[in-house]
């Protein structure tokens, strides 16, 4: 489920990162990640004990020592939050996103200024019980720019 949210965020970012030009733009981000370290189990080699007697069957002596460091499964509770803002009035790239995860529950929103002048705002949440749910709303009125039609120009060539 987390992978779907990340893929969705990457697709949104990739589609909006197509215009690169020089100009005045602002961008900010904040990422908080809680890391948990995992210890490695240790192994010890013990020399086999030699027993001198007259055994009936010759078999190697097997010795197994329990590790003094027991392996415990540790569940790392995933928890993070991040946000970013981009405001580039030269290219019209204005967007923001905020997301929080606590365990298997992810909530967040993003806003994006569309080329037609509207602002798309998406509030989403995801968990194991309900899946991914998004509420999409559009603010503002769409203003479509009328295409300019040019009459074909015929060039006169002299041979």
C-alpha atoms as an extended CHARMM CRD file, in Angstrom:
* protein
*
       159  EXT
         1         1  UNK       CA              0.0000000000        0.0000000000        0.0000000000  PROA      1               0.0000000000
         2         2  UNK       CA              2.8540000000        2.3310000000        0.8540000000  PROA      2               0.0000000000
         3         3  UNK       CA              4.3720000000        1.6110000000       -2.5460000000  PROA      3               0.0000000000
         4         4  UNK       CA              1.1930000000        2.7600000000       -4.3000000000  PROA      4               0.0000000000
         5         5  UNK       CA              1.2880000000        6.0870000000       -2.4580000000  PROA      5               0.0000000000
         6         6  UNK       CA              4.9560000000        6.6220000000       -3.2880000000  PROA      6               0.0000000000
         7         7  UNK       CA              4.4080000000        5.7000000000       -6.9580000000  PROA      7               0.0000000000
         8         8  UNK       CA              1.4590000000        8.0820000000       -7.0950000000  PROA      8               0.0000000000
         9         9  UNK       CA              3.5610000000       10.9060000000       -5.6020000000  PROA      9               0.0000000000
        10        10  UNK       CA              6.4710000000       10.2150000000       -7.9800000000  PROA      10              0.0000000000
        11        11  UNK       CA              4.1520000000       10.2660000000      -11.0120000000  PROA      11              0.0000000000
        12        12  UNK       CA              2.6930000000       13.6030000000       -9.9150000000  PROA      12              0.0000000000
        13        13  UNK       CA              6.1550000000       15.0440000000       -9.4020000000  PROA      13              0.0000000000
        14        14  UNK       CA              7.4980000000       13.6630000000      -12.6850000000  PROA      14              0.0000000000
        15        15  UNK       CA              4.6330000000       15.0710000000      -14.7510000000  PROA      15              0.0000000000
        16        16  UNK       CA              5.1440000000       18.5010000000      -13.2490000000  PROA      16              0.0000000000
        17        17  UNK       CA              8.9270000000       18.5470000000      -13.5740000000  PROA      17              0.0000000000
        18        18  UNK       CA              8.9530000000       18.9160000000      -17.3560000000  PROA      18              0.0000000000
        19        19  UNK       CA              9.6000000000       22.6580000000      -17.5890000000  PROA      19              0.0000000000
        20        20  UNK       CA             13.0700000000       23.8350000000      -16.7130000000  PROA      20              0.0000000000
        21        21  UNK       CA             14.0110000000       27.4490000000      -17.1520000000  PROA      21              0.0000000000
        22        22  UNK       CA             15.8830000000       30.1180000000      -15.3220000000  PROA      22              0.0000000000
        23        23  UNK       CA             13.8440000000       32.4980000000      -13.2630000000  PROA      23              0.0000000000
        24        24  UNK       CA             12.8060000000       33.2410000000       -9.7630000000  PROA      24              0.0000000000
        25        25  UNK       CA             11.3560000000       30.2560000000       -7.9820000000  PROA      25              0.0000000000
        26        26  UNK       CA             11.0230000000       29.0770000000       -4.4270000000  PROA      26              0.0000000000
        27        27  UNK       CA             11.0380000000       25.5520000000       -3.1420000000  PROA      27              0.0000000000
        28        28  UNK       CA             11.0210000000       24.0920000000        0.3470000000  PROA      28              0.0000000000
        29        29  UNK       CA             10.7890000000       20.6710000000        1.9200000000  PROA      29              0.0000000000
        30        30  UNK       CA             10.6800000000       19.0310000000        5.3150000000  PROA      30              0.0000000000
        31        31  UNK       CA             11.3070000000       15.3210000000        5.8880000000  PROA      31              0.0000000000
        32        32  UNK       CA             11.2110000000       13.4960000000        9.2180000000  PROA      32              0.0000000000
        33        33  UNK       CA             12.1940000000        9.8240000000        9.2840000000  PROA      33              0.0000000000
        34        34  UNK       CA             12.4160000000        7.5840000000       12.3390000000  PROA      34              0.0000000000
        35        35  UNK       CA             15.1280000000        4.9610000000       11.8150000000  PROA      35              0.0000000000
        36        36  UNK       CA             15.5520000000        1.7580000000       13.8010000000  PROA      36              0.0000000000
        37        37  UNK       CA             18.8320000000       -0.1670000000       13.8710000000  PROA      37              0.0000000000
        38        38  UNK       CA             18.9250000000       -3.9560000000       13.7080000000  PROA      38              0.0000000000
        39        39  UNK       CA             21.6120000000       -6.0300000000       15.4210000000  PROA      39              0.0000000000
        40        40  UNK       CA             23.3240000000       -8.9360000000       13.6780000000  PROA      40              0.0000000000
        41        41  UNK       CA             23.3740000000      -12.3760000000       15.3320000000  PROA      41              0.0000000000
        42        42  UNK       CA             26.7980000000      -13.5940000000       16.4070000000  PROA      42              0.0000000000
        43        43  UNK       CA             28.1170000000      -17.1050000000       15.7630000000  PROA      43              0.0000000000
        44        44  UNK       CA             30.8880000000      -18.9080000000       17.6530000000  PROA      44              0.0000000000
        45        45  UNK       CA             32.9090000000      -21.9310000000       16.5620000000  PROA      45              0.0000000000
        46        46  UNK       CA             33.5190000000      -24.4770000000       19.3130000000  PROA      46              0.0000000000
        47        47  UNK       CA             36.1640000000      -27.1830000000       18.9920000000  PROA      47              0.0000000000
        48        48  UNK       CA             34.7320000000      -30.7090000000       19.1940000000  PROA      48              0.0000000000
        49        49  UNK       CA             35.5070000000      -32.6210000000       22.3760000000  PROA      49              0.0000000000
        50        50  UNK       CA             37.6980000000      -35.6980000000       21.8440000000  PROA      50              0.0000000000
        51        51  UNK       CA             36.6880000000      -38.7240000000       23.9150000000  PROA      51              0.0000000000
        52        52  UNK       CA             39.2670000000      -41.5370000000       24.1630000000  PROA      52              0.0000000000
        53        53  UNK       CA             37.5600000000      -44.8190000000       24.8060000000  PROA      53              0.0000000000
        54        54  UNK       CA             36.8540000000      -47.9110000000       22.8350000000  PROA      54              0.0000000000
        55        55  UNK       CA             33.6380000000      -47.1110000000       21.0580000000  PROA      55              0.0000000000
        56        56  UNK       CA             31.8290000000      -49.7780000000       19.1500000000  PROA      56              0.0000000000
        57        57  UNK       CA             30.9890000000      -47.4760000000       16.2350000000  PROA      57              0.0000000000
        58        58  UNK       CA             33.3160000000      -44.7440000000       15.1060000000  PROA      58              0.0000000000
        59        59  UNK       CA             31.2400000000      -41.5920000000       14.6620000000  PROA      59              0.0000000000
        60        60  UNK       CA             32.3010000000      -37.9840000000       14.8990000000  PROA      60              0.0000000000
        61        61  UNK       CA             31.3980000000      -36.2820000000       18.1270000000  PROA      61              0.0000000000
        62        62  UNK       CA             28.7640000000      -33.6260000000       17.5530000000  PROA      62              0.0000000000
        63        63  UNK       CA             28.4900000000      -30.6920000000       19.8680000000  PROA      63              0.0000000000
        64        64  UNK       CA             25.9150000000      -27.9360000000       19.6020000000  PROA      64              0.0000000000
        65        65  UNK       CA             25.9460000000      -24.9180000000       21.8390000000  PROA      65              0.0000000000
        66        66  UNK       CA             22.9330000000      -22.6450000000       22.0700000000  PROA      66              0.0000000000
        67        67  UNK       CA             23.7570000000      -19.0910000000       21.1370000000  PROA      67              0.0000000000
        68        68  UNK       CA             23.8450000000      -16.8240000000       24.1330000000  PROA      68              0.0000000000
        69        69  UNK       CA             22.3440000000      -14.0720000000       21.9980000000  PROA      69              0.0000000000
        70        70  UNK       CA             18.8190000000      -15.0910000000       21.0730000000  PROA      70              0.0000000000
        71        71  UNK       CA             17.3800000000      -13.6960000000       17.8750000000  PROA      71              0.0000000000
        72        72  UNK       CA             14.2990000000      -11.6120000000       18.4560000000  PROA      72              0.0000000000
        73        73  UNK       CA             12.0810000000      -10.4750000000       15.6360000000  PROA      73              0.0000000000
        74        74  UNK       CA             11.7200000000       -6.7370000000       15.8380000000  PROA      74              0.0000000000
        75        75  UNK       CA              8.8190000000       -4.9690000000       14.1890000000  PROA      75              0.0000000000
        76        76  UNK       CA              9.9630000000       -1.5260000000       13.1070000000  PROA      76              0.0000000000
        77        77  UNK       CA              6.8990000000        0.6910000000       13.3870000000  PROA      77              0.0000000000
        78        78  UNK       CA              7.0160000000        2.8630000000       10.2320000000  PROA      78              0.0000000000
        79        79  UNK       CA              6.5070000000        6.5100000000       11.0560000000  PROA      79              0.0000000000
        80        80  UNK       CA              7.3500000000        9.6000000000        8.9980000000  PROA      80              0.0000000000
        81        81  UNK       CA              6.0450000000       12.8950000000        7.7250000000  PROA      81              0.0000000000
        82        82  UNK       CA              7.1590000000       15.1530000000        4.8920000000  PROA      82              0.0000000000
        83        83  UNK       CA              6.0260000000       18.2280000000        3.0620000000  PROA      83              0.0000000000
        84        84  UNK       CA              7.2230000000       20.4120000000        0.2210000000  PROA      84              0.0000000000
        85        85  UNK       CA              6.1840000000       23.5670000000       -1.5950000000  PROA      85              0.0000000000
        86        86  UNK       CA              7.1430000000       24.7910000000       -5.0660000000  PROA      86              0.0000000000
        87        87  UNK       CA              6.2400000000       28.2660000000       -6.2680000000  PROA      87              0.0000000000
        88        88  UNK       CA              7.6200000000       29.2730000000       -9.6630000000  PROA      88              0.0000000000
        89        89  UNK       CA              5.5220000000       32.0660000000      -11.1500000000  PROA      89              0.0000000000
        90        90  UNK       CA              7.7020000000       32.2580000000      -14.2680000000  PROA      90              0.0000000000
        91        91  UNK       CA              6.6870000000       28.7650000000      -15.4130000000  PROA      91              0.0000000000
        92        92  UNK       CA              3.4150000000       28.6050000000      -13.4850000000  PROA      92              0.0000000000
        93        93  UNK       CA              4.6170000000       25.6020000000      -11.4810000000  PROA      93              0.0000000000
        94        94  UNK       CA              2.8490000000       26.0450000000       -8.1510000000  PROA      94              0.0000000000
        95        95  UNK       CA              2.2240000000       22.9880000000       -6.0030000000  PROA      95              0.0000000000
        96        96  UNK       CA              2.5160000000       21.6180000000       -2.4810000000  PROA      96              0.0000000000
        97        97  UNK       CA              2.1980000000       18.2940000000       -0.6960000000  PROA      97              0.0000000000
        98        98  UNK       CA              2.0660000000       17.0520000000        2.8980000000  PROA      98              0.0000000000
        99        99  UNK       CA              2.0140000000       13.3960000000        3.9570000000  PROA      99              0.0000000000
       100       100  UNK       CA              2.1210000000       11.5660000000        7.2980000000  PROA      100             0.0000000000
       101       101  UNK       CA              2.4830000000        7.8500000000        8.0000000000  PROA      101             0.0000000000
       102       102  UNK       CA              1.9950000000        6.1340000000       11.3410000000  PROA      102             0.0000000000
       103       103  UNK       CA              2.1630000000        2.3590000000       11.0460000000  PROA      103             0.0000000000
       104       104  UNK       CA             -0.0090000000        1.2050000000        8.1580000000  PROA      104             0.0000000000
       105       105  UNK       CA             -2.0960000000        4.3950000000        8.0790000000  PROA      105             0.0000000000
       106       106  UNK       CA             -1.0950000000        7.1130000000        5.5730000000  PROA      106             0.0000000000
       107       107  UNK       CA             -2.8230000000       10.4920000000        5.2620000000  PROA      107             0.0000000000
       108       108  UNK       CA             -1.9510000000       13.4770000000        3.1450000000  PROA      108             0.0000000000
       109       109  UNK       CA             -2.9520000000       16.1080000000        0.6490000000  PROA      109             0.0000000000
       110       110  UNK       CA             -1.5160000000       17.9020000000       -2.3330000000  PROA      110             0.0000000000
       111       111  UNK       CA             -2.5280000000       20.9410000000       -4.3260000000  PROA      111             0.0000000000
       112       112  UNK       CA             -1.5960000000       21.7320000000       -7.8960000000  PROA      112             0.0000000000
       113       113  UNK       CA             -2.2690000000       24.7880000000      -10.0540000000  PROA      113             0.0000000000
       114       114  UNK       CA             -3.5450000000       23.4870000000      -13.3940000000  PROA      114             0.0000000000
       115       115  UNK       CA             -2.7230000000       25.1770000000      -16.7420000000  PROA      115             0.0000000000
       116       116  UNK       CA             -6.3850000000       26.2020000000      -17.1780000000  PROA      116             0.0000000000
       117       117  UNK       CA             -6.2510000000       28.3630000000      -14.0130000000  PROA      117             0.0000000000
       118       118  UNK       CA             -7.9840000000       25.9860000000      -11.6020000000  PROA      118             0.0000000000
       119       119  UNK       CA             -6.4220000000       24.5370000000       -8.4650000000  PROA      119             0.0000000000
       120       120  UNK       CA             -6.7210000000       20.7860000000       -7.9120000000  PROA      120             0.0000000000
       121       121  UNK       CA             -6.7280000000       19.7760000000       -4.2330000000  PROA      121             0.0000000000
       122       122  UNK       CA             -6.5450000000       16.0860000000       -3.3110000000  PROA      122             0.0000000000
       123       123  UNK       CA             -6.9400000000       14.7630000000        0.2320000000  PROA      123             0.0000000000
       124       124  UNK       CA             -6.0690000000       11.0750000000        0.5450000000  PROA      124             0.0000000000
       125       125  UNK       CA             -5.6920000000        8.3240000000        3.1070000000  PROA      125             0.0000000000
       126       126  UNK       CA             -4.6940000000        4.6900000000        2.9000000000  PROA      126             0.0000000000
       127       127  UNK       CA             -4.7180000000        1.7560000000        5.2910000000  PROA      127             0.0000000000
       128       128  UNK       CA             -4.9950000000       -2.0270000000        5.2090000000  PROA      128             0.0000000000
       129       129  UNK       CA             -8.7110000000       -2.0220000000        6.0040000000  PROA      129             0.0000000000
       130       130  UNK       CA            -10.0780000000        0.6080000000        3.5690000000  PROA      130             0.0000000000
       131       131  UNK       CA             -7.3800000000        0.7040000000        0.8770000000  PROA      131             0.0000000000
       132       132  UNK       CA             -6.5450000000        3.9810000000       -0.8830000000  PROA      132             0.0000000000
       133       133  UNK       CA             -9.2180000000        6.6920000000       -0.8630000000  PROA      133             0.0000000000
       134       134  UNK       CA             -8.9170000000       10.1580000000       -2.3750000000  PROA      134             0.0000000000
       135       135  UNK       CA            -11.2000000000       13.1800000000       -2.3330000000  PROA      135             0.0000000000
       136       136  UNK       CA            -10.5090000000       15.4590000000       -5.3280000000  PROA      136             0.0000000000
       137       137  UNK       CA            -11.8450000000       18.9950000000       -5.5930000000  PROA      137             0.0000000000
       138       138  UNK       CA            -11.2340000000       21.7920000000       -8.0770000000  PROA      138             0.0000000000
       139       139  UNK       CA            -11.2540000000       25.4570000000       -7.1000000000  PROA      139             0.0000000000
       140       140  UNK       CA            -11.6060000000       28.3860000000       -9.4640000000  PROA      140             0.0000000000
       141       141  UNK       CA            -12.9780000000       28.6610000000      -12.9710000000  PROA      141             0.0000000000
       142       142  UNK       CA            -11.4160000000       27.1820000000      -16.0550000000  PROA      142             0.0000000000
       143       143  UNK       CA            -10.1370000000       29.7250000000      -18.5510000000  PROA      143             0.0000000000
       144       144  UNK       CA             -9.1610000000       28.1710000000      -21.8610000000  PROA      144             0.0000000000
       145       145  UNK       CA             -6.9040000000       30.2060000000      -24.0780000000  PROA      145             0.0000000000
       146       146  UNK       CA             -8.2280000000       30.4430000000      -27.6220000000  PROA      146             0.0000000000
       147       147  UNK       CA             -5.7130000000       29.1670000000      -30.1750000000  PROA      147             0.0000000000
       148       148  UNK       CA             -4.4010000000       31.7040000000      -32.6450000000  PROA      148             0.0000000000
       149       149  UNK       CA             -4.8690000000       30.6730000000      -36.2670000000  PROA      149             0.0000000000
       150       150  UNK       CA             -2.4010000000       32.0580000000      -38.7500000000  PROA      150             0.0000000000
       151       151  UNK       CA             -3.1610000000       32.3060000000      -42.4230000000  PROA      151             0.0000000000
       152       152  UNK       CA             -0.6460000000       30.3940000000      -44.5200000000  PROA      152             0.0000000000
       153       153  UNK       CA              1.9550000000       32.6150000000      -46.1010000000  PROA      153             0.0000000000
       154       154  UNK       CA              2.9070000000       31.8160000000      -49.6490000000  PROA      154             0.0000000000
       155       155  UNK       CA              6.4440000000       32.6850000000      -50.5340000000  PROA      155             0.0000000000
       156       156  UNK       CA              7.2410000000       33.6430000000      -54.0750000000  PROA      156             0.0000000000
       157       157  UNK       CA             10.3750000000       31.9720000000      -55.2980000000  PROA      157             0.0000000000
       158       158  UNK       CA             12.2810000000       33.1510000000      -58.3010000000  PROA      158             0.0000000000
       159       159  UNK       CA             14.2210000000       30.5270000000      -60.2520000000  PROA      159             0.0000000000
